[in-house]
Short mmCIF file of C-alpha atoms and ligand atoms in Angstrom, two decimals:
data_model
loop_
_atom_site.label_atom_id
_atom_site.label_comp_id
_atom_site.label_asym_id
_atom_site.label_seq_id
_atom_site.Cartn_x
_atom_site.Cartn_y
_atom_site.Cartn_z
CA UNK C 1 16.67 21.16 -19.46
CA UNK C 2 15.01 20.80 -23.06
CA UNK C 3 17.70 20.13 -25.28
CA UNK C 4 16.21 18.17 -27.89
CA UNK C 5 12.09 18.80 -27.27
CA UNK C 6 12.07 22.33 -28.04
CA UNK C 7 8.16 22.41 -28.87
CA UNK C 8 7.67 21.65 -25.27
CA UNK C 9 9.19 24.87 -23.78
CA UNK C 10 9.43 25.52 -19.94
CA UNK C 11 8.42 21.71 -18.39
CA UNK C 12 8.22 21.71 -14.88
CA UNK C 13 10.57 18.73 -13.49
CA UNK C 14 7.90 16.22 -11.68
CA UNK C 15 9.72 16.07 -8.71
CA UNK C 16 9.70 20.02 -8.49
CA UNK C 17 5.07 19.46 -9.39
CA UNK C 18 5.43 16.82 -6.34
CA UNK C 19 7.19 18.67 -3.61
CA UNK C 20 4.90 22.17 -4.53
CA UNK C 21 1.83 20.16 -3.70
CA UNK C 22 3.39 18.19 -1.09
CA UNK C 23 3.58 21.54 0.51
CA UNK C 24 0.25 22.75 -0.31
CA UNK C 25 -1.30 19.87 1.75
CA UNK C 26 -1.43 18.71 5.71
CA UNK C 27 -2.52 15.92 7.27
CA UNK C 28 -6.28 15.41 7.33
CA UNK C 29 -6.20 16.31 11.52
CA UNK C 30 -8.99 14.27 12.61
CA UNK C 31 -9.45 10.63 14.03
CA UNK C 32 -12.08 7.83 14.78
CA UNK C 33 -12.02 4.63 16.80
CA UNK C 34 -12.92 1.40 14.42
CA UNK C 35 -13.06 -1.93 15.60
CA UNK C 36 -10.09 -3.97 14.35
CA UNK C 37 -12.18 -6.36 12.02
CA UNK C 38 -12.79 -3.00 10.21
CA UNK C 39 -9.68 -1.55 10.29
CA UNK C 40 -7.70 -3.32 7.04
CA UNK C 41 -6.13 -0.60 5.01
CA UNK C 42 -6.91 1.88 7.31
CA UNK C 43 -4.18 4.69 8.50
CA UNK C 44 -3.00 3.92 12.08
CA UNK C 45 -2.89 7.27 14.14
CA UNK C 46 -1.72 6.96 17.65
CA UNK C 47 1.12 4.69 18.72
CA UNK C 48 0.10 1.58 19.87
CA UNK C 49 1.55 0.09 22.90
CA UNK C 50 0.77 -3.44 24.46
CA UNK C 51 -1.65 -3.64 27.30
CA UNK C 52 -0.26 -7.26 27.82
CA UNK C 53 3.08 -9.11 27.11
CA UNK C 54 2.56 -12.14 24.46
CA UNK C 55 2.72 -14.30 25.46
CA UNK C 56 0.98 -13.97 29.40
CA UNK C 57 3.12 -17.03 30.62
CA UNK C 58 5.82 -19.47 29.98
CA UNK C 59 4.14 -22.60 27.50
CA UNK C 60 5.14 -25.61 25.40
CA UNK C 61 5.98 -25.12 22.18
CA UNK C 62 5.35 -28.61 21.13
CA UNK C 63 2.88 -31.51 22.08
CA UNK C 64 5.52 -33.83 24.92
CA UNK C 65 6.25 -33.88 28.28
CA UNK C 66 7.39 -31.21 30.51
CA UNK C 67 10.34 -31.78 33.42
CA UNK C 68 12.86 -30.04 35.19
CA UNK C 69 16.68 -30.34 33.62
CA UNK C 70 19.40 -28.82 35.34
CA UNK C 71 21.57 -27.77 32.77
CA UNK C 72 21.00 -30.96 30.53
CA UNK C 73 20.04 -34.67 30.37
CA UNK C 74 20.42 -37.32 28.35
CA UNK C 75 18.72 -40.06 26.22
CA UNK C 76 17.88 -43.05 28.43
CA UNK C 77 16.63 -40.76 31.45
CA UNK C 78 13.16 -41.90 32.90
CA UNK C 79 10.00 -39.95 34.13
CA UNK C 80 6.91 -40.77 35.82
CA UNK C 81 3.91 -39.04 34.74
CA UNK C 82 2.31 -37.13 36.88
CA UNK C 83 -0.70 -35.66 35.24
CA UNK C 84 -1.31 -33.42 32.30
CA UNK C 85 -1.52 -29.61 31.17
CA UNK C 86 -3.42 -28.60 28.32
CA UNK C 87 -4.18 -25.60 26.30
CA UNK C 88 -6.46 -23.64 28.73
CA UNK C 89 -6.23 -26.49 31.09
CA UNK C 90 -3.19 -25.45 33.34
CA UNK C 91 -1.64 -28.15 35.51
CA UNK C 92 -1.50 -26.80 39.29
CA UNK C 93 0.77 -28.76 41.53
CA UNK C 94 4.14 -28.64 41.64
CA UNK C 95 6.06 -31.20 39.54
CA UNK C 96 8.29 -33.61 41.87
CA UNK C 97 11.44 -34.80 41.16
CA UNK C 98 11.61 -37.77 38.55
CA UNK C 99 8.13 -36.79 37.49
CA UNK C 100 6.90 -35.11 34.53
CA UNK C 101 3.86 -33.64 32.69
CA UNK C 102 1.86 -34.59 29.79
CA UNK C 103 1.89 -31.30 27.80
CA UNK C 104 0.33 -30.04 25.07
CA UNK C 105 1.20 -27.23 22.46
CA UNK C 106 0.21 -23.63 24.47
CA UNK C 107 -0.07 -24.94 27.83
CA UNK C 108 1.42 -23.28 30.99
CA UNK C 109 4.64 -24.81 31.54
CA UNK C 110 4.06 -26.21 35.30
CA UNK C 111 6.11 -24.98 38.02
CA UNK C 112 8.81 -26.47 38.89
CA UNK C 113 9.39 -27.72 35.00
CA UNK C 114 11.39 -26.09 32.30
CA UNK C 115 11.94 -28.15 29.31
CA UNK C 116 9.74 -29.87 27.10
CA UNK C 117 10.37 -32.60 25.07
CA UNK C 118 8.24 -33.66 22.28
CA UNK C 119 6.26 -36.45 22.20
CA UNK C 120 8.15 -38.49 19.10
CA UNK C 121 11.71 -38.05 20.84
CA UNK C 122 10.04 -40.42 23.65
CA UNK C 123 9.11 -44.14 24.36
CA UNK C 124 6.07 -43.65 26.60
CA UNK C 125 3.43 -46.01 28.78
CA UNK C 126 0.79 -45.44 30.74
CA UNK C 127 2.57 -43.71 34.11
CA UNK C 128 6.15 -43.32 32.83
CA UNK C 129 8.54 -41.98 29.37
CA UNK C 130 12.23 -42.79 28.41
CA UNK C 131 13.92 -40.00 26.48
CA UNK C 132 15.42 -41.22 23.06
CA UNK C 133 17.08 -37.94 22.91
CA UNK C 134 19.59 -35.84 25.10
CA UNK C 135 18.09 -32.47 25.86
CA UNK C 136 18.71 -29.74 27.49
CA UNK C 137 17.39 -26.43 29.67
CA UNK C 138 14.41 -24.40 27.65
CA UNK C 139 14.16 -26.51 24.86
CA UNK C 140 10.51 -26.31 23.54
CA UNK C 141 9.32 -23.47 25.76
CA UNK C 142 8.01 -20.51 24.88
CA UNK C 143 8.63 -18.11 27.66
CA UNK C 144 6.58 -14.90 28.37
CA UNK C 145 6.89 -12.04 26.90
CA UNK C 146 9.37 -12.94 24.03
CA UNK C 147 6.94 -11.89 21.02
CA UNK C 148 5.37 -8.57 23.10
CA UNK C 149 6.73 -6.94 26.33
CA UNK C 150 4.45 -4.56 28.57
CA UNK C 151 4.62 -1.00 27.26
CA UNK C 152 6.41 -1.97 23.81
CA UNK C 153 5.15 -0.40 20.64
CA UNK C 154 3.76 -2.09 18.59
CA UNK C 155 2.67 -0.07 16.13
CA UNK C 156 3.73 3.30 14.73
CA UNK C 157 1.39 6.19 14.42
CA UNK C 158 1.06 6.78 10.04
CA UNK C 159 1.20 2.72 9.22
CA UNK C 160 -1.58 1.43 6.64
CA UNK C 161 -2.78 -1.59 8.78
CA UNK C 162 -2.13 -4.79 7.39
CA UNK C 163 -4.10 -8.45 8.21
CA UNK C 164 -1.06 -9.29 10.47
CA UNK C 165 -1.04 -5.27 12.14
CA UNK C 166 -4.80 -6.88 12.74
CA UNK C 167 -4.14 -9.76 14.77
CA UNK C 168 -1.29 -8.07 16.27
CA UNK C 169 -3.70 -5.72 17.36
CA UNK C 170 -6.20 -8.49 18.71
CA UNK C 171 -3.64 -10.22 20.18
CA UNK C 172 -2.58 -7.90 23.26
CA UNK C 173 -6.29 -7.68 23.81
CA UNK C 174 -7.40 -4.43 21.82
CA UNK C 175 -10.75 -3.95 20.46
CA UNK C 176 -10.75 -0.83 18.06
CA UNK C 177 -8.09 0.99 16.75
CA UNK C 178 -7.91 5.13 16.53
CA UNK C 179 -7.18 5.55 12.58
CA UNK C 180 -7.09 8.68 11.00
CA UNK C 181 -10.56 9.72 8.99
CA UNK C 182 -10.79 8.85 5.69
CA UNK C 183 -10.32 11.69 3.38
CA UNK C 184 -13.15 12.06 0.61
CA UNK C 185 -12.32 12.53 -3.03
CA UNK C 186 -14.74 14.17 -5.04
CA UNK C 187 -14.18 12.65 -9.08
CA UNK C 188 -15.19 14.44 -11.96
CA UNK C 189 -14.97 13.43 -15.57
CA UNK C 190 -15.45 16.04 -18.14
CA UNK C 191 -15.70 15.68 -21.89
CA UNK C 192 -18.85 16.07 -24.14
CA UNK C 193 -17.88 12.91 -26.47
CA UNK C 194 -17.71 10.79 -23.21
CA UNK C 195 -20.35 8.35 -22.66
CA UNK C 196 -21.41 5.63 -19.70
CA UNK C 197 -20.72 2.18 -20.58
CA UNK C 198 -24.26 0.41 -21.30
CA UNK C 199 -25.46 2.98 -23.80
CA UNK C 200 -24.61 2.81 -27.59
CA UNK C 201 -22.12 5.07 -29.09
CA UNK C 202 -23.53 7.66 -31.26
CA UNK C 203 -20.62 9.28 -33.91
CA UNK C 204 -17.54 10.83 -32.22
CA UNK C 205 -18.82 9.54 -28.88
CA UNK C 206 -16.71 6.96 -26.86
CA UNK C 207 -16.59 5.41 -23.37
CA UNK C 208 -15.73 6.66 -20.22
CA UNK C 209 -13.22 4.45 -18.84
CA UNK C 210 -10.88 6.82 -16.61
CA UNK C 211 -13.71 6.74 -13.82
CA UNK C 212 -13.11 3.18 -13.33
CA UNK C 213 -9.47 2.83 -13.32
CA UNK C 214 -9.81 6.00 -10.47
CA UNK C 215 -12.04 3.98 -8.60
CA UNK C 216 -9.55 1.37 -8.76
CA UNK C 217 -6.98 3.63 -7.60
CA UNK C 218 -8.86 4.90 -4.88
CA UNK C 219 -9.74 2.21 -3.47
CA UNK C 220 -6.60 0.88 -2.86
CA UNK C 221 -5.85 4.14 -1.06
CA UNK C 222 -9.50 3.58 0.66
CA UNK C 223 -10.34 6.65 0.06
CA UNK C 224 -13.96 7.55 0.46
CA UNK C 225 -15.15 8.39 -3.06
CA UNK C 226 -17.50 10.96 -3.91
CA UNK C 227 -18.28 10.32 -8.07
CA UNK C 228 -19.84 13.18 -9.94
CA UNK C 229 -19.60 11.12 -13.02
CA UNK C 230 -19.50 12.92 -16.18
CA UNK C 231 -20.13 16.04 -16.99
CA UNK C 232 -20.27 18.18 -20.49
CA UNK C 233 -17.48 20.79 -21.45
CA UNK C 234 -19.34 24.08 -19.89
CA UNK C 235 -17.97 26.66 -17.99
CA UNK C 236 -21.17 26.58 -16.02
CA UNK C 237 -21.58 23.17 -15.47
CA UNK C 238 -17.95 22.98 -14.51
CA UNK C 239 -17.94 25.83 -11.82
CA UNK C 240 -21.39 24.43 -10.50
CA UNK C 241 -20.31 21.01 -10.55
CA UNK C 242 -16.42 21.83 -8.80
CA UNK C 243 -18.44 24.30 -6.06
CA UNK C 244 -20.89 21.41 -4.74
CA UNK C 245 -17.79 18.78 -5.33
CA UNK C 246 -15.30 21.77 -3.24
CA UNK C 247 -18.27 21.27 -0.39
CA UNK C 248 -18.31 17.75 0.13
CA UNK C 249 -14.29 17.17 -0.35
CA UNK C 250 -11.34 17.37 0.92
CA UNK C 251 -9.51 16.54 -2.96
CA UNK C 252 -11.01 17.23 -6.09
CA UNK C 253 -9.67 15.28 -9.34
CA UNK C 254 -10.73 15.94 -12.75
CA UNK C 255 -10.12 14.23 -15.85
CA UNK C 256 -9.98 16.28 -18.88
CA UNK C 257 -10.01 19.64 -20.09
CA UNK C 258 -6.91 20.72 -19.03
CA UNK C 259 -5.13 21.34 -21.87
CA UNK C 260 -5.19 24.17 -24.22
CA UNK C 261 -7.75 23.23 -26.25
CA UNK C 262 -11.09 25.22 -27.10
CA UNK C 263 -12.99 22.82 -24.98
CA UNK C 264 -10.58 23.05 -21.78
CA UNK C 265 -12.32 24.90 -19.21
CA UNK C 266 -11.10 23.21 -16.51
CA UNK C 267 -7.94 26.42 -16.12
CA UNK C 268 -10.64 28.97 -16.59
CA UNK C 269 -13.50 27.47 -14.14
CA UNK C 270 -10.14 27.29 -11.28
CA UNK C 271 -9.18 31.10 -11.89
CA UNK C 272 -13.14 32.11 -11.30
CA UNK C 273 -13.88 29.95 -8.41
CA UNK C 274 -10.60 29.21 -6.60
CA UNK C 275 -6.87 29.34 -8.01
CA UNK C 276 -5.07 27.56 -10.13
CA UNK C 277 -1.38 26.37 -10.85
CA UNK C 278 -1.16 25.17 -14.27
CA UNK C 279 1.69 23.47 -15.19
CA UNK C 280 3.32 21.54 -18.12
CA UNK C 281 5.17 18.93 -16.06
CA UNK C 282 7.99 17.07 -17.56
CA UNK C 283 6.69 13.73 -17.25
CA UNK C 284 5.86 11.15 -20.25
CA UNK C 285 2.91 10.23 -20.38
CA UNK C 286 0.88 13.09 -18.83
CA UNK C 287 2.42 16.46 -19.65
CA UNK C 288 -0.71 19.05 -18.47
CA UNK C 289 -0.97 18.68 -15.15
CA UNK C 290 -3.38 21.32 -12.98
CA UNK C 291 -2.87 21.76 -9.23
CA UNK C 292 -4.95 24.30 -7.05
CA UNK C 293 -7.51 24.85 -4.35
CA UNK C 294 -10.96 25.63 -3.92
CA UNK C 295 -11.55 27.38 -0.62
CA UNK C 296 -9.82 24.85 1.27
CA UNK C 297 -10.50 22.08 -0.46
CA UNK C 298 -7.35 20.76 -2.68
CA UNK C 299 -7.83 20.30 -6.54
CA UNK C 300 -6.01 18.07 -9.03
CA UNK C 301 -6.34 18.09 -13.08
CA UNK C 302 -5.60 15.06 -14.54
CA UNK C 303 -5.35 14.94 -18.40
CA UNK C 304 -8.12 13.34 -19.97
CA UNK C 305 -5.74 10.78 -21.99
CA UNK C 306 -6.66 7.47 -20.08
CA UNK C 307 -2.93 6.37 -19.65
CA UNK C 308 -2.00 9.99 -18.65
CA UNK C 309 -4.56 10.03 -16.04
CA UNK C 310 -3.46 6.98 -14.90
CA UNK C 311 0.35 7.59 -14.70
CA UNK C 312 -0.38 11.40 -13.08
CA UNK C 313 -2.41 9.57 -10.68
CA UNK C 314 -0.50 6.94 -9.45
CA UNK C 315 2.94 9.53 -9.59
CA UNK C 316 1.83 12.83 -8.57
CA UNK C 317 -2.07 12.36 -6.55
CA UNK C 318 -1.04 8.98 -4.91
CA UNK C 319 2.15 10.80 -2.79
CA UNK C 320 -0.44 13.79 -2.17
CA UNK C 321 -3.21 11.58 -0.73
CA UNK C 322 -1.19 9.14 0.97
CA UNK C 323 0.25 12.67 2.65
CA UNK C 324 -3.33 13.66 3.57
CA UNK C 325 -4.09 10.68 4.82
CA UNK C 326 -1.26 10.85 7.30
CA UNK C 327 0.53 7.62 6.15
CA UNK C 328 3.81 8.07 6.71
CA UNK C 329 6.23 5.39 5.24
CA UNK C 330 4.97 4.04 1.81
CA UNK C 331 7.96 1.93 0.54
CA UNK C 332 8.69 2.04 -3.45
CA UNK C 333 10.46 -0.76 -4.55
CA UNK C 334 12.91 -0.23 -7.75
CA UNK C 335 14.75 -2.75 -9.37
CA UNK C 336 17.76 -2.78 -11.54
CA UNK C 337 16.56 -5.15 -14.88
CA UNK C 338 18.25 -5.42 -18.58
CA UNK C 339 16.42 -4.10 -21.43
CA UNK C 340 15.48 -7.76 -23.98
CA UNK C 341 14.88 -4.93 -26.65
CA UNK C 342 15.72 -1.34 -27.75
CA UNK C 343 14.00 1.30 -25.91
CA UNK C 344 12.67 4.46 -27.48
CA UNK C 345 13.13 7.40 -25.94
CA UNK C 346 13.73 11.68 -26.21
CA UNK C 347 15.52 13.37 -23.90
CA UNK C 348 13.10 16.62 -21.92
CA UNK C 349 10.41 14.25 -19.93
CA UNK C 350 10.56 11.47 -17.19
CA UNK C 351 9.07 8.59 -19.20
CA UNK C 352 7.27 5.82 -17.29
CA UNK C 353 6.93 3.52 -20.13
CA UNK C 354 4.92 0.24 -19.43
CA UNK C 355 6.79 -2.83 -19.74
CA UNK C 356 6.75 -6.20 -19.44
CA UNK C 357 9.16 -7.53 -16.60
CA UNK C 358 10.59 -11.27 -16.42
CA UNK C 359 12.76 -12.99 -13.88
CA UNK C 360 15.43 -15.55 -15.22
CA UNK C 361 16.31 -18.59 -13.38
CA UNK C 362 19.33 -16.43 -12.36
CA UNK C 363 17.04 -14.01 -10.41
CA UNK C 364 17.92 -11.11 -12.75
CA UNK C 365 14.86 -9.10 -14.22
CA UNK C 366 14.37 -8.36 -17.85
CA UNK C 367 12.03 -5.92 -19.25
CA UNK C 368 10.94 -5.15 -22.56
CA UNK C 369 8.43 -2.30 -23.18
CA UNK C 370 4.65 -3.42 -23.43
CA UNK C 371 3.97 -2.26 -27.26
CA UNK C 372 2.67 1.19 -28.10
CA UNK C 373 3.75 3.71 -25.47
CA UNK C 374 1.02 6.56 -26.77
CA UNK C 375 -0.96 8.29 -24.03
CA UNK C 376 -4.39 7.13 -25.42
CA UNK C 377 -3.21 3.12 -25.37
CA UNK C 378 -4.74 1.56 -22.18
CA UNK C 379 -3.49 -2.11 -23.20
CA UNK C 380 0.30 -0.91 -23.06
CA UNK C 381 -0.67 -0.49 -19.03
CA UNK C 382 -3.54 -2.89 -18.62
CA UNK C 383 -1.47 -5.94 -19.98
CA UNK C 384 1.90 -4.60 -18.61
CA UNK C 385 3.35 -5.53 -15.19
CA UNK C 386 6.04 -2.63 -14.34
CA UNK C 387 6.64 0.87 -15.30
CA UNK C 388 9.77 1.33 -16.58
CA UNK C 389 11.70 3.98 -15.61
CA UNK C 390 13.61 6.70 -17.70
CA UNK C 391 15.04 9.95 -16.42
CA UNK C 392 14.32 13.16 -18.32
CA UNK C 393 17.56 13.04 -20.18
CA UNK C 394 17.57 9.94 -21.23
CA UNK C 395 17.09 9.21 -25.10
CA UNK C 396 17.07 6.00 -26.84
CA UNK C 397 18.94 2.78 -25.48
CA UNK C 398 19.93 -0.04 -26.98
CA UNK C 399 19.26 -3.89 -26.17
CA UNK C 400 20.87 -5.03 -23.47
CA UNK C 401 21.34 -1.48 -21.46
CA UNK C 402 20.77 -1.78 -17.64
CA UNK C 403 17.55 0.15 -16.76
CA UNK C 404 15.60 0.44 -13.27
CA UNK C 405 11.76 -0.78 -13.26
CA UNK C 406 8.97 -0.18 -10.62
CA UNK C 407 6.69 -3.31 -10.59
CA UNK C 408 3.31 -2.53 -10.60
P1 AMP R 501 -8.78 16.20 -22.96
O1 AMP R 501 -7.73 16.20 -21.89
O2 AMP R 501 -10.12 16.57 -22.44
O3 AMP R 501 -8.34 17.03 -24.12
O4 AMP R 501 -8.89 14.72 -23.47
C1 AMP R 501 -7.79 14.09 -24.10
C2 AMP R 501 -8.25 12.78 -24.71
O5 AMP R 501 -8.66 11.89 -23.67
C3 AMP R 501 -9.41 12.88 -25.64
O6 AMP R 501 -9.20 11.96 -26.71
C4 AMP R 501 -10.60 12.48 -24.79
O7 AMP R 501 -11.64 11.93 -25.55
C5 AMP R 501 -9.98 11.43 -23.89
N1 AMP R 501 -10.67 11.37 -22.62
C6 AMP R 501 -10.90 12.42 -21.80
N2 AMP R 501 -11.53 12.03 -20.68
C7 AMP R 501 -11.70 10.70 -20.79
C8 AMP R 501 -12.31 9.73 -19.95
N3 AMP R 501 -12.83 10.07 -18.77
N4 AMP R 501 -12.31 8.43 -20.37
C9 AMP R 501 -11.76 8.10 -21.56
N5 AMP R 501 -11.17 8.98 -22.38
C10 AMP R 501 -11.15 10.27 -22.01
MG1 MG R 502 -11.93 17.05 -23.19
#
């Protein structure tokens, strides 16, 4: 596999990383009721099917008249009025021949009626209308059942609800939806030069910034977040910190220390307290990926490298989560784009390089890589709109090759 990186001996493909820890984890088994105003993002866990059909009854589509046509009728055909139906307000007689109804939009359709026309296609008075259009059988009616039928489903069991799953939802009468529980993910950042924003930088120090962009993450998985914040590069600390974190969790992720530095405890700590997979995986930016468990409690190592963590996260923890969290179809969009400039690349790791994506008048997409494509430069991803993506073998193309991008 590693032609041409031959520092960078035995990398694990990422799609090999994903389907070990895909198998590693289940579904978090467990369910609560919410009430639908709550329920936005949320994991849907038992089919839904309708209570109710949607609509309850035939009703006007439009503000007119209703009548009876028999197949059709046409412009220049008169109606008395005979009273009016309004939304909520149904009209309750039968409608006799040569009459018709006032109507407005979402009113019962009286019986004995079953067209509506609307009220600009008439000339109307006080008791009767003219048509100034032909029309014919159904026209304007909305008949019962035709967006929900009894018994249909409605929604699948493993769907992230959506504002429109919500009024669904509200809409054949529910008030609370069974969801699956939301996992909890313990985060951890370790590093002894790492320091909360709000407090001045003393030499060698910097910011911690890859609790943030997790947070981000997380949230978009809503996730329930347990933060540990930072903590210093001890063994101790590490093993003490991971065994409270391995009691509160169901996924631990830690950012740092997993490399094979003199400071990267994070393998060690695992080996003691749990066990460990470490691997190099082949994926650009983010090689040193760790994967294990704590008692049951699943454990991720992010590298510390704020656009590594970032890229592991969203390719290798985002799949695992979304598995634990029992969603079931998460769609990835790719599209096919030209490259507006060269692209620099060696052959031995999927590269996600950040790019910059445009859309011509033309609809075709166009991507040039965002700058710097190092693993410490957060403004390649932070001002970049896609990921651009480049198999492991892959080495340098030129301007103009045809390359597939992943919006963000
Ligand atoms: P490590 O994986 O611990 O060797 O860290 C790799 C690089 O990422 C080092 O330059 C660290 O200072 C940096 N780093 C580690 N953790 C963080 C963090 N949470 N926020 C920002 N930078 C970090
Ligand atoms: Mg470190």
């Amino acid at each position: 596999m590693n032609k041409s990186d031959k520092n960078l001996p035995n990398l694990m493909p990422i799609e090999t990383a994903l389907t070990n820890m895909l198998q590693q984890c289940s579904v978090i088994d467990e369910y609560e009721d919410v009430p639908i105003i709550n329920a936005l993002g949320r994991i849907n866990a038992i089919p839904v099917k309708a209570k109710v059909q949607v609509p309850p009854k035939d009703n006007s589509a439009m503000d007119g008249y209703a009548f009876y046509v028999d197949n059709e009728l046409p412009s220049g055909t008169t109606f008395s009025i005979q009273g009016q139906a309004l939304a909520g307000k149904p009209f309750t007689q039968k409608v006799k021949q040569g009459h018709c109804v006032r109507i407005t939009t979402g009113a019962i359709l009286p019986a004995g009626t079953n067209a509506v026309m609307m009220q600009e296609n008439v000339k109307a008075d006080e008791q009767s209308i003219t048509l100034t259009q032909d029309i014919s059988a159904g026209v304007s009616v909305r008949c019962a059942g035709e967006d929900i039928q009894y018994n249909q489903e409605i929604i699948a069991s493993g769907e992230k609800l959506t504002s429109a799953h919500l009024a669904l939802l509200a809409s054949v009468g529910e008030v609370s939806v069974t969801v699956f529980r939301r996992i909890k993910v313990a985060i951890v950042m370790t590093g002894d030069e790492l320091v909360q924003p709000g407090n001045p930088l003393q030499d060698g120090q910097i910011y911690e910034s890859n609790r943030f962009a997790l947070h981000g993450l997380l949230q978009q998985l809503n996730v329930q977040i347990i933060d540990f914040g930072i903590i210093e590069d001890s063994p101790e600390k590490i093993a003490e910190v991971f065994t409270e974190a391995s009691e509160q969790a169901d996924i631990i992720l830690s950012c740092g220390g997993v490399s094979v530095g003199d400071a990267d405890f994070v393998k060690h700590v695992l080996n003691q307290i749990g066990q460990i997979d470490f691997w190099k995986v082949a994926i650009k930016p983010g090689k040193p990926f760790a994967f294990g468990k704590i008692k049951q409690t699943l454990f991720c190592g992010l590298p510390g490298n704020p656009v590594s963590s970032y890229v592991t996260f969203e390719k290798l923890v985002t799949p695992l989560i979304n598995k634990m969290t029992g969603r079931t179809s998460v769609p990835t969009w790719v599209l096919n784009a030209t490259c507006s400039s060269p692209i620099f690349k060696r052959a031995g790791r999927a590269d996600f390089q950040r790019g910059i994506a445009t859309q011509d008048e033309h609809g075709e997409f166009w991507v040039t890589p965002n700058g710097s494509q190092g693993s410490g430069i957060m403004t390649s991803i932070a001002n970049a709109n896609c990921y651009i993506l480049l198999d492991e073998d892959q080495t340098n193309l030129p301007k103009g090759s045809k390359v597939k991008i992943q919006l963000f």
